[in-house]
Tab-separated table of C-alpha atoms and ligand atoms in Angstrom:
chain	number	residue	atom	x	y	z
A	1	UNK	CA	-31.813	45.810	-5.706
A	2	UNK	CA	-28.494	43.889	-6.058
A	3	UNK	CA	-25.217	45.631	-6.033
A	4	UNK	CA	-24.051	45.741	-9.594
A	5	UNK	CA	-20.535	44.135	-9.198
A	6	UNK	CA	-20.730	42.539	-5.646
A	7	UNK	CA	-18.833	39.156	-5.542
A	8	UNK	CA	-21.427	37.731	-3.431
A	9	UNK	CA	-24.638	39.068	-5.459
A	10	UNK	CA	-27.440	36.608	-5.567
A	11	UNK	CA	-26.896	36.345	-9.494
A	12	UNK	CA	-23.363	35.137	-8.927
A	13	UNK	CA	-24.675	32.736	-6.324
A	14	UNK	CA	-27.212	31.594	-9.037
A	15	UNK	CA	-24.777	31.428	-11.629
A	16	UNK	CA	-22.616	29.229	-9.625
A	17	UNK	CA	-25.336	27.186	-8.877
A	18	UNK	CA	-25.946	26.564	-12.433
A	19	UNK	CA	-22.345	25.739	-12.909
A	20	UNK	CA	-22.552	22.991	-10.363
A	21	UNK	CA	-25.988	21.623	-12.139
A	22	UNK	CA	-24.209	21.825	-15.386
A	23	UNK	CA	-21.118	19.853	-14.097
A	24	UNK	CA	-23.405	17.261	-12.337
A	25	UNK	CA	-25.351	17.256	-15.798
A	26	UNK	CA	-22.161	16.267	-17.693
A	27	UNK	CA	-21.477	13.279	-15.148
A	28	UNK	CA	-25.169	12.177	-15.593
A	29	UNK	CA	-24.108	11.996	-19.154
A	30	UNK	CA	-21.010	10.257	-18.666
A	31	UNK	CA	-22.726	7.669	-16.574
A	32	UNK	CA	-24.529	6.428	-19.880
A	33	UNK	CA	-20.783	5.551	-21.029
A	34	UNK	CA	-21.093	2.422	-18.650
A	35	UNK	CA	-21.177	-0.434	-20.974
A	36	UNK	CA	-23.038	-3.662	-19.242
A	37	UNK	CA	-22.303	-6.554	-21.151
A	38	UNK	CA	-18.929	-5.538	-22.148
A	39	UNK	CA	-16.454	-8.730	-22.142
A	40	UNK	CA	-13.155	-8.861	-20.026
A	41	UNK	CA	-10.920	-11.114	-18.826
A	42	UNK	CA	-9.963	-11.511	-15.050
A	43	UNK	CA	-8.395	-13.715	-12.673
A	44	UNK	CA	-10.881	-15.185	-10.578
A	45	UNK	CA	-10.139	-17.077	-7.015
A	46	UNK	CA	-12.409	-19.368	-5.310
A	47	UNK	CA	-12.283	-22.661	-3.184
A	48	UNK	CA	-9.079	-23.865	-1.349
A	49	UNK	CA	-5.474	-24.697	-2.352
A	50	UNK	CA	-3.284	-24.233	-5.080
A	51	UNK	CA	-5.336	-23.919	-8.461
A	52	UNK	CA	-7.789	-21.610	-7.060
A	53	UNK	CA	-6.958	-18.742	-9.148
A	54	UNK	CA	-7.928	-19.010	-13.091
A	55	UNK	CA	-8.335	-16.643	-15.940
A	56	UNK	CA	-11.908	-16.411	-17.072
A	57	UNK	CA	-13.716	-14.497	-19.484
A	58	UNK	CA	-16.308	-12.285	-17.812
A	59	UNK	CA	-19.286	-10.286	-18.721
A	60	UNK	CA	-19.574	-6.649	-16.849
A	61	UNK	CA	-22.717	-6.009	-15.013
A	62	UNK	CA	-24.319	-2.248	-15.092
A	63	UNK	CA	-22.877	0.005	-12.816
A	64	UNK	CA	-24.715	2.626	-10.308
A	65	UNK	CA	-24.241	5.225	-7.711
A	66	UNK	CA	-20.593	6.185	-6.895
A	67	UNK	CA	-19.341	2.950	-8.741
A	68	UNK	CA	-16.566	3.544	-11.376
A	69	UNK	CA	-15.408	1.172	-14.136
A	70	UNK	CA	-11.388	1.441	-14.694
A	71	UNK	CA	-9.687	-0.255	-17.683
A	72	UNK	CA	-6.790	-1.496	-15.760
A	73	UNK	CA	-3.128	-0.444	-16.995
A	74	UNK	CA	-1.171	-2.036	-14.168
A	75	UNK	CA	-1.634	-3.683	-10.769
A	76	UNK	CA	1.046	-4.453	-7.958
A	77	UNK	CA	1.248	-8.204	-6.923
A	78	UNK	CA	1.196	-7.378	-3.385
A	79	UNK	CA	3.107	-9.603	-1.160
A	80	UNK	CA	0.383	-9.747	1.178
A	81	UNK	CA	-2.261	-10.985	-1.351
A	82	UNK	CA	-0.133	-13.860	-2.334
A	83	UNK	CA	-1.792	-16.401	-0.023
A	84	UNK	CA	-5.258	-15.632	-1.354
A	85	UNK	CA	-3.994	-15.850	-4.956
A	86	UNK	CA	-1.927	-18.810	-4.647
A	87	UNK	CA	-3.921	-20.729	-2.323
A	88	UNK	CA	-1.329	-20.977	0.450
A	89	UNK	CA	-2.108	-21.127	4.390
A	90	UNK	CA	-2.599	-17.762	5.866
A	91	UNK	CA	0.784	-16.825	7.627
A	92	UNK	CA	1.575	-18.217	10.903
A	93	UNK	CA	-0.916	-21.495	10.368
A	94	UNK	CA	1.410	-24.139	10.520
A	95	UNK	CA	0.366	-27.340	8.351
A	96	UNK	CA	-1.874	-29.318	10.314
A	97	UNK	CA	-0.708	-32.897	11.786
A	98	UNK	CA	-1.894	-35.753	9.631
A	99	UNK	CA	-4.914	-36.716	12.048
A	100	UNK	CA	-5.386	-33.690	13.531
A	101	UNK	CA	-9.006	-32.580	13.877
A	102	UNK	CA	-10.408	-30.042	11.043
A	103	UNK	CA	-9.469	-26.397	12.420
A	104	UNK	CA	-12.294	-23.920	12.951
A	105	UNK	CA	-12.276	-21.416	10.088
A	106	UNK	CA	-13.728	-18.236	10.761
A	107	UNK	CA	-17.236	-17.834	9.057
A	108	UNK	CA	-16.251	-14.604	6.954
A	109	UNK	CA	-13.016	-16.278	5.761
A	110	UNK	CA	-15.041	-19.196	4.785
A	111	UNK	CA	-17.727	-17.007	3.074
A	112	UNK	CA	-14.866	-15.179	0.920
A	113	UNK	CA	-13.228	-18.276	-0.221
A	114	UNK	CA	-16.796	-19.521	-1.374
A	115	UNK	CA	-17.171	-16.581	-3.455
A	116	UNK	CA	-15.888	-15.878	-6.812
A	117	UNK	CA	-13.433	-13.167	-6.351
A	118	UNK	CA	-11.070	-11.003	-8.364
A	119	UNK	CA	-7.868	-10.568	-6.202
A	120	UNK	CA	-5.770	-7.542	-6.167
A	121	UNK	CA	-6.037	-4.315	-3.982
A	122	UNK	CA	-4.630	-1.762	-5.921
A	123	UNK	CA	-3.861	-0.771	-9.538
A	124	UNK	CA	-4.076	2.062	-12.037
A	125	UNK	CA	-5.854	2.657	-15.027
A	126	UNK	CA	-8.276	4.882	-17.290
A	127	UNK	CA	-11.988	5.470	-16.217
A	128	UNK	CA	-14.195	4.065	-18.575
A	129	UNK	CA	-17.494	4.772	-17.265
A	130	UNK	CA	-18.888	6.515	-14.024
A	131	UNK	CA	-22.072	6.047	-12.016
A	132	UNK	CA	-24.405	9.019	-11.547
A	133	UNK	CA	-23.236	9.983	-8.233
A	134	UNK	CA	-19.483	10.096	-9.119
A	135	UNK	CA	-17.749	13.625	-8.788
A	136	UNK	CA	-13.907	13.162	-8.250
A	137	UNK	CA	-13.188	11.423	-11.721
A	138	UNK	CA	-14.379	11.905	-15.210
A	139	UNK	CA	-14.479	9.538	-18.175
A	140	UNK	CA	-11.075	9.536	-19.641
A	141	UNK	CA	-8.965	10.350	-16.687
A	142	UNK	CA	-6.047	8.386	-15.471
A	143	UNK	CA	-6.437	7.174	-11.795
A	144	UNK	CA	-5.064	5.190	-8.958
A	145	UNK	CA	-7.350	2.889	-7.216
A	146	UNK	CA	-5.865	3.130	-4.003
A	147	UNK	CA	-5.739	0.085	-1.551
A	148	UNK	CA	-6.967	2.637	1.279
A	149	UNK	CA	-10.101	4.334	0.517
A	150	UNK	CA	-10.637	7.880	1.554
A	151	UNK	CA	-14.272	8.989	2.125
A	152	UNK	CA	-13.679	12.444	3.186
A	153	UNK	CA	-16.613	12.207	5.975
A	154	UNK	CA	-16.015	9.433	8.171
A	155	UNK	CA	-14.989	10.016	11.910
A	156	UNK	CA	-11.299	9.154	10.690
A	157	UNK	CA	-11.120	11.224	7.495
A	158	UNK	CA	-12.517	14.271	9.574
A	159	UNK	CA	-9.671	13.851	12.049
A	160	UNK	CA	-6.912	13.706	9.588
A	161	UNK	CA	-6.521	10.247	9.614
A	162	UNK	CA	-7.684	9.305	6.164
A	163	UNK	CA	-5.557	6.310	6.034
A	164	UNK	CA	-7.772	4.920	8.751
A	165	UNK	CA	-11.131	5.601	6.707
A	166	UNK	CA	-13.791	3.584	7.916
A	167	UNK	CA	-14.629	2.407	4.527
A	168	UNK	CA	-11.615	0.406	4.581
A	169	UNK	CA	-13.566	-2.206	7.144
A	170	UNK	CA	-16.351	-2.566	4.440
A	171	UNK	CA	-14.977	-5.251	2.420
A	172	UNK	CA	-16.409	-8.384	4.055
A	173	UNK	CA	-18.606	-10.915	2.490
A	174	UNK	CA	-21.950	-8.859	2.999
A	175	UNK	CA	-20.462	-5.650	1.841
A	176	UNK	CA	-19.031	-6.669	-1.674
A	177	UNK	CA	-21.338	-6.532	-4.713
A	178	UNK	CA	-21.253	-8.500	-7.939
A	179	UNK	CA	-19.697	-6.306	-10.717
A	180	UNK	CA	-19.401	-9.331	-13.437
A	181	UNK	CA	-20.607	-12.730	-14.562
A	182	UNK	CA	-18.822	-15.835	-15.191
A	183	UNK	CA	-19.719	-17.840	-18.470
A	184	UNK	CA	-21.875	-20.151	-16.539
A	185	UNK	CA	-23.408	-17.103	-14.809
A	186	UNK	CA	-21.337	-17.404	-11.522
A	187	UNK	CA	-21.645	-13.997	-10.030
A	188	UNK	CA	-18.138	-12.458	-9.396
A	189	UNK	CA	-16.943	-9.984	-6.996
A	190	UNK	CA	-14.083	-7.461	-6.784
A	191	UNK	CA	-11.726	-7.933	-3.440
A	192	UNK	CA	-11.616	-5.050	-1.471
A	193	UNK	CA	-13.741	-3.156	-3.849
A	194	UNK	CA	-10.984	-3.160	-6.437
A	195	UNK	CA	-10.117	-6.487	-8.052
A	196	UNK	CA	-7.143	-5.418	-9.538
A	197	UNK	CA	-6.181	-8.716	-11.273
A	198	UNK	CA	-8.445	-7.977	-14.072
A	199	UNK	CA	-8.581	-6.118	-17.442
A	200	UNK	CA	-11.252	-4.035	-15.704
A	201	UNK	CA	-11.684	-2.847	-12.122
A	202	UNK	CA	-14.989	-1.927	-10.952
A	203	UNK	CA	-14.876	0.138	-7.714
A	204	UNK	CA	-16.255	3.077	-5.755
A	205	UNK	CA	-15.309	6.711	-5.727
A	206	UNK	CA	-13.785	6.396	-2.151
A	207	UNK	CA	-11.098	4.191	-3.627
A	208	UNK	CA	-10.099	6.421	-6.650
A	209	UNK	CA	-7.742	9.426	-6.837
A	210	UNK	CA	-7.254	11.074	-10.211
A	211	UNK	CA	-3.483	11.301	-11.284
A	212	UNK	CA	-2.598	13.592	-14.159
A	213	UNK	CA	0.493	12.515	-15.796
A	214	UNK	CA	2.124	10.943	-18.948
A	215	UNK	CA	3.936	8.323	-16.988
A	216	UNK	CA	4.213	4.612	-18.138
A	217	UNK	CA	1.532	2.220	-16.945
A	218	UNK	CA	4.229	0.318	-15.059
A	219	UNK	CA	6.235	3.327	-13.448
A	220	UNK	CA	2.575	4.904	-12.409
A	221	UNK	CA	1.408	1.412	-11.337
A	222	UNK	CA	4.408	1.296	-9.222
A	223	UNK	CA	4.317	4.498	-7.553
A	224	UNK	CA	0.778	4.080	-6.771
A	225	UNK	CA	0.898	0.749	-5.415
A	226	UNK	CA	-0.094	0.160	-1.782
A	227	UNK	CA	3.420	-0.727	-0.934
A	228	UNK	CA	4.992	2.376	-2.491
A	229	UNK	CA	2.375	4.621	-1.150
A	230	UNK	CA	2.978	3.139	2.378
A	231	UNK	CA	6.679	3.562	2.085
A	232	UNK	CA	6.592	7.309	0.983
A	233	UNK	CA	3.677	7.578	3.360
A	234	UNK	CA	5.867	6.778	6.125
A	235	UNK	CA	8.536	9.250	5.544
A	236	UNK	CA	7.354	11.905	3.153
A	237	UNK	CA	3.523	12.418	3.991
A	238	UNK	CA	4.386	13.687	7.286
A	239	UNK	CA	1.262	12.586	8.826
A	240	UNK	CA	2.565	10.084	11.239
A	241	UNK	CA	6.071	11.208	11.568
A	242	UNK	CA	7.789	14.339	9.988
A	243	UNK	CA	11.327	13.136	8.844
A	244	UNK	CA	13.228	16.644	8.841
A	245	UNK	CA	16.471	17.401	7.100
A	246	UNK	CA	19.614	15.951	8.277
A	247	UNK	CA	17.980	13.304	10.329
A	248	UNK	CA	18.882	9.530	10.643
A	249	UNK	CA	16.764	7.091	9.437
A	250	UNK	CA	16.710	3.359	9.498
A	251	UNK	CA	14.535	1.262	7.543
A	252	UNK	CA	14.174	-2.736	8.561
A	253	UNK	CA	13.286	-4.519	5.573
A	254	UNK	CA	13.982	-3.509	2.076
A	255	UNK	CA	11.094	-4.743	0.073
A	256	UNK	CA	9.266	-2.505	-2.195
A	257	UNK	CA	7.835	-0.959	0.932
A	258	UNK	CA	10.818	-0.152	2.594
A	259	UNK	CA	12.413	0.658	-0.683
A	260	UNK	CA	9.919	3.405	-0.871
A	261	UNK	CA	10.369	4.456	2.449
A	262	UNK	CA	14.321	4.843	1.858
A	263	UNK	CA	13.315	7.049	-1.222
A	264	UNK	CA	10.995	9.179	0.641
A	265	UNK	CA	13.596	9.513	3.483
A	266	UNK	CA	16.077	10.741	0.865
A	267	UNK	CA	13.260	12.891	-0.824
A	268	UNK	CA	12.756	14.444	2.840
A	269	UNK	CA	16.380	15.566	3.329
A	270	UNK	CA	17.516	12.691	5.670
A	271	UNK	CA	21.386	12.470	5.878
A	272	UNK	CA	21.914	9.135	7.123
A	273	UNK	CA	19.863	6.118	5.700
A	274	UNK	CA	20.481	2.614	6.806
A	275	UNK	CA	18.856	0.029	4.944
A	276	UNK	CA	18.387	-3.426	6.883
A	277	UNK	CA	17.663	-6.585	4.667
A	278	UNK	CA	18.999	-9.957	4.815
A	279	UNK	CA	18.595	-10.413	0.728
A	280	UNK	CA	21.880	-9.065	-1.057
A	281	UNK	CA	20.319	-7.807	-4.062
A	282	UNK	CA	17.649	-5.995	-2.195
A	283	UNK	CA	20.528	-4.177	0.089
A	284	UNK	CA	22.161	-3.466	-3.522
A	285	UNK	CA	18.969	-1.959	-4.547
A	286	UNK	CA	18.531	0.276	-1.354
A	287	UNK	CA	22.108	1.656	-1.906
A	288	UNK	CA	21.338	2.686	-5.604
A	289	UNK	CA	17.815	4.168	-4.553
A	290	UNK	CA	19.127	6.265	-1.482
A	291	UNK	CA	20.571	4.233	1.599
A	292	UNK	CA	23.940	5.421	2.761
A	293	UNK	CA	24.385	2.373	4.562
A	294	UNK	CA	23.283	-1.237	4.432
A	295	UNK	CA	23.114	-3.821	6.982
A	296	UNK	CA	22.651	-7.664	6.989
A	297	UNK	CA	20.541	-8.733	9.928
A	298	UNK	CA	21.859	-12.290	9.674
A	299	UNK	CA	25.536	-11.254	9.685
A	300	UNK	CA	25.018	-8.542	12.675
A	301	UNK	CA	22.793	-10.963	14.614
A	302	UNK	CA	22.299	-9.878	18.335
A	303	UNK	CA	24.419	-6.763	17.359
A	304	UNK	CA	22.302	-5.248	14.776
A	305	UNK	CA	20.744	-2.653	17.330
A	306	UNK	CA	24.260	-1.613	18.617
A	307	UNK	CA	25.512	-1.469	14.968
A	308	UNK	CA	22.548	1.158	14.214
A	309	UNK	CA	23.322	2.964	17.382
A	310	UNK	CA	27.066	3.197	16.377
A	311	UNK	CA	26.289	4.437	12.982
A	312	UNK	CA	23.707	6.981	14.536
A	313	UNK	CA	26.368	8.423	16.680
A	314	UNK	CA	27.280	11.341	14.627
A	315	UNK	CA	30.707	13.206	14.698
A	316	UNK	CA	30.303	14.515	18.267
A	317	UNK	CA	29.523	13.035	21.322
A	318	UNK	CA	30.083	16.390	23.482
A	319	UNK	CA	26.924	16.956	25.477
A	320	UNK	CA	27.622	20.774	25.681
A	321	UNK	CA	28.060	20.713	21.849
A	322	UNK	CA	24.757	19.265	20.826
A	323	UNK	CA	26.475	15.657	20.480
A	324	UNK	CA	24.828	12.409	21.215
A	325	UNK	CA	25.702	10.388	24.414
A	326	UNK	CA	25.534	6.749	23.152
A	327	UNK	CA	25.688	5.367	26.540
A	328	UNK	CA	22.785	3.359	27.686
A	329	UNK	CA	19.309	2.976	26.120
A	330	UNK	CA	18.323	6.326	27.481
A	331	UNK	CA	21.132	7.984	25.797
A	332	UNK	CA	21.080	9.827	22.484
A	333	UNK	CA	22.402	7.270	20.000
A	334	UNK	CA	19.890	5.871	17.662
A	335	UNK	CA	17.932	6.198	14.587
A	336	UNK	CA	15.690	9.526	14.723
A	337	UNK	CA	13.270	7.660	12.602
A	338	UNK	CA	12.684	3.907	12.059
A	339	UNK	CA	10.555	2.305	9.608
A	340	UNK	CA	9.520	-1.436	10.192
A	341	UNK	CA	8.689	-3.042	6.902
A	342	UNK	CA	9.239	-6.830	7.317
A	343	UNK	CA	6.352	-8.906	8.244
A	344	UNK	CA	5.858	-12.666	8.296
A	345	UNK	CA	6.985	-14.863	5.556
A	346	UNK	CA	3.904	-16.548	3.675
A	347	UNK	CA	6.174	-19.138	2.315
A	348	UNK	CA	10.019	-20.053	2.740
A	349	UNK	CA	11.995	-17.475	0.505
A	350	UNK	CA	14.183	-18.876	-2.031
A	351	UNK	CA	16.839	-16.218	-1.386
A	352	UNK	CA	18.344	-15.442	1.973
A	353	UNK	CA	15.910	-16.139	4.728
A	354	UNK	CA	15.782	-13.362	7.450
A	355	UNK	CA	16.205	-14.241	11.260
A	356	UNK	CA	12.478	-14.757	11.972
A	357	UNK	CA	9.698	-15.906	9.865
A	358	UNK	CA	6.972	-14.502	11.947
A	359	UNK	CA	8.518	-11.077	11.764
A	360	UNK	CA	8.383	-10.171	15.264
A	361	UNK	CA	12.145	-10.017	16.175
A	362	UNK	CA	12.454	-7.156	13.368
A	363	UNK	CA	9.852	-5.002	15.486
A	364	UNK	CA	11.468	-5.448	18.647
A	365	UNK	CA	14.822	-4.367	17.096
A	366	UNK	CA	13.375	-1.630	15.081
A	367	UNK	CA	11.840	-0.359	18.506
A	368	UNK	CA	15.351	-0.828	20.197
A	369	UNK	CA	17.400	0.808	17.611
A	370	UNK	CA	15.260	4.176	17.588
A	371	UNK	CA	16.995	7.073	19.423
A	372	UNK	CA	15.087	8.441	22.822
A	373	UNK	CA	12.890	11.090	21.446
A	374	UNK	CA	12.902	9.469	17.957
A	375	UNK	CA	9.661	7.776	16.011
A	376	UNK	CA	9.000	4.492	15.066
A	377	UNK	CA	6.305	3.607	12.165
A	378	UNK	CA	5.270	0.028	11.758
A	379	UNK	CA	3.880	-0.938	8.466
A	380	UNK	CA	3.897	-4.873	8.204
A	381	UNK	CA	1.689	-7.911	8.848
A	382	UNK	CA	3.603	-9.808	11.352
A	383	UNK	CA	2.243	-13.048	13.421
A	384	UNK	CA	2.207	-13.419	17.392
A	385	UNK	CA	2.952	-10.869	20.170
A	386	UNK	CA	5.565	-8.315	20.822
A	387	UNK	CA	7.586	-8.062	23.870
A	388	UNK	CA	9.570	-5.040	24.635
A	389	UNK	CA	11.797	-3.741	27.572
A	390	UNK	CA	9.033	-2.278	29.708
A	391	UNK	CA	10.940	0.637	31.024
A	392	UNK	CA	12.152	1.358	27.420
A	393	UNK	CA	8.784	1.306	26.210
A	394	UNK	CA	7.047	3.537	29.251
A	395	UNK	CA	9.711	6.378	29.759
A	396	UNK	CA	12.346	5.670	26.896
A	397	UNK	CA	11.028	8.772	24.808
A	398	UNK	CA	10.243	6.646	21.678
A	399	UNK	CA	7.101	7.518	19.853
A	400	UNK	CA	5.231	4.332	18.028
A	401	UNK	CA	2.930	5.283	14.917
A	402	UNK	CA	0.555	2.735	13.439
A	403	UNK	CA	-1.253	3.190	10.352
A	404	UNK	CA	-2.503	2.175	6.871
A	405	UNK	CA	-0.357	3.123	3.866
A	406	UNK	CA	2.153	4.757	6.070
A	407	UNK	CA	-0.337	7.502	7.083
A	408	UNK	CA	-0.713	8.949	3.596
A	409	UNK	CA	-3.744	11.006	2.977
A	410	UNK	CA	-4.911	9.333	-0.569
A	411	UNK	CA	-6.396	12.376	-2.290
A	412	UNK	CA	-3.704	14.721	-1.109
A	413	UNK	CA	-0.541	12.459	-1.135
A	414	UNK	CA	-0.836	10.027	-4.073
A	415	UNK	CA	-0.826	12.903	-6.589
A	416	UNK	CA	2.064	14.412	-4.932
A	417	UNK	CA	4.003	10.963	-5.189
A	418	UNK	CA	3.245	10.647	-8.753
A	419	UNK	CA	4.930	14.368	-9.000
A	420	UNK	CA	7.897	12.863	-7.431
A	421	UNK	CA	8.112	9.964	-10.097
A	422	UNK	CA	7.649	12.542	-12.931
A	423	UNK	CA	10.321	14.875	-11.929
A	424	UNK	CA	12.623	11.783	-11.611
A	425	UNK	CA	12.975	12.135	-7.584
A	426	UNK	CA	11.165	8.641	-7.329
A	427	UNK	CA	12.943	5.490	-9.114
A	428	UNK	CA	10.066	3.087	-9.981
A	429	UNK	CA	11.804	1.270	-12.326
A	430	UNK	CA	14.432	-0.254	-9.599
A	431	UNK	CA	11.441	-1.542	-7.818
A	432	UNK	CA	9.248	-3.095	-10.432
A	433	UNK	CA	11.620	-6.057	-11.377
A	434	UNK	CA	9.007	-8.062	-12.888
A	435	UNK	CA	6.437	-6.931	-15.288
A	436	UNK	CA	4.149	-9.479	-17.192
A	437	UNK	CA	1.110	-9.198	-19.081
A	438	UNK	CA	-2.158	-10.583	-17.563
A	439	UNK	CA	-1.534	-14.160	-18.775
A	440	UNK	CA	1.778	-14.318	-16.723
A	441	UNK	CA	0.423	-13.251	-13.427
A	442	UNK	CA	0.567	-16.622	-11.462
A	443	UNK	CA	4.408	-17.065	-12.583
A	444	UNK	CA	5.073	-13.498	-11.489
A	445	UNK	CA	3.219	-13.929	-8.169
A	446	UNK	CA	5.358	-17.210	-7.622
A	447	UNK	CA	8.631	-14.899	-8.159
A	448	UNK	CA	7.179	-12.569	-5.428
A	449	UNK	CA	6.414	-15.258	-2.798
A	450	UNK	CA	9.953	-16.768	-3.497
A	451	UNK	CA	11.483	-13.190	-3.115
A	452	UNK	CA	13.370	-13.609	-5.717
A	453	UNK	CA	12.081	-10.208	-7.443
A	454	UNK	CA	11.746	-7.071	-5.438
A	455	UNK	CA	8.092	-6.813	-6.726
A	456	UNK	CA	6.071	-7.762	-9.785
A	457	UNK	CA	3.480	-5.830	-11.866
A	458	UNK	CA	0.881	-7.104	-13.946
A	459	UNK	CA	-0.024	-4.804	-17.168
A	460	UNK	CA	-3.537	-5.257	-18.772
B	501	ZN	ZN1	-0.775	-4.416	-0.579
B	502	ZN	ZN1	-13.467	7.948	5.475
């Protein structure tokens, strides 16, 4: 005989089971909302060189399992995706000499370039249909399709490093599934299981985070973009580095990622925030969104590290009074936290170019401007190898953190970042300086690669 009002009665457990079954029944019902045969437009990339990306009329394929169809509201035009969209050579590959033998192209790269692929590795929108196994979201939910997936059950997710979720490595030519067909019957795939440059994104549950907000498509698209999630992740998610109140933060590179890191540092309570960028307009935005100082690496030249150390001295250099000793690289001067967000140039910028197109020098400078005992978070895609003074590296007390999306835990942190937007602590508008409808995507991407805009969003 069961105790009448036990919270753990068999009846209670059974009732819970019924509730779960009911929920799954709802979701099964939802899966019928999938609309195979639905027409939509998407930018499809195929082949090599400029002109490889064209706007196509597509027909949606049926979905199954953990697949989700999202009606796109906005997608960030990420700089790192620009070579694939605009057909530029990958970074670090100099143009071949006229009579040079053809280069060996990695087979996976070749296979991907031959597939009809919708580029774009993130976006926001509204769920239009879900497969029968989807639990995380429901039809009608607004969602962020995160550039970094989070399955919750792989080795990395279980160890608190959702930013390194192993599903991230399952995006090769043999992992992608056709999601639509072109008019001539060519199957079309979604890059990164996302394919943000289209009116519909067909993705998997692991990539989707529900967000409950009334924010505009562009503002939401900005805060949920790979770059803003990474920037806020570095300074506000407390996974890689825990920026404390009153700390000194230097951000090397004030593109959309660095400008989001600056905002995260402000929100986390940093007292000194130094933004470093060669582009004057970006330094001005840095000051607007939270930097207390800005530096131009072209003006500072070899003295950049020294300048950051000077700015980090604080009001007191007396050792018995908690002061920082600025003497030597093992002293106390330097930023407590450094975010490196530069990377390699994919094309020559039309505004002020930085001192090193490979992005290596800014990493070395970021390491050296960090205070002993401080933390460096790197976020960029540079080309080449980094050399550092070995003794500073081995016993200099600096801790280097590397990760995807600034270490952010997508399901936990993206909703928190959206809260920061809704409570007006995060300024999305100053970052999303170009917003275009789907037809304007290529022109907007050209502005991104020229660096004449901070970043661009395509709304659909
Ligand atoms: Zn990106
Ligand atoms: Zn995982």
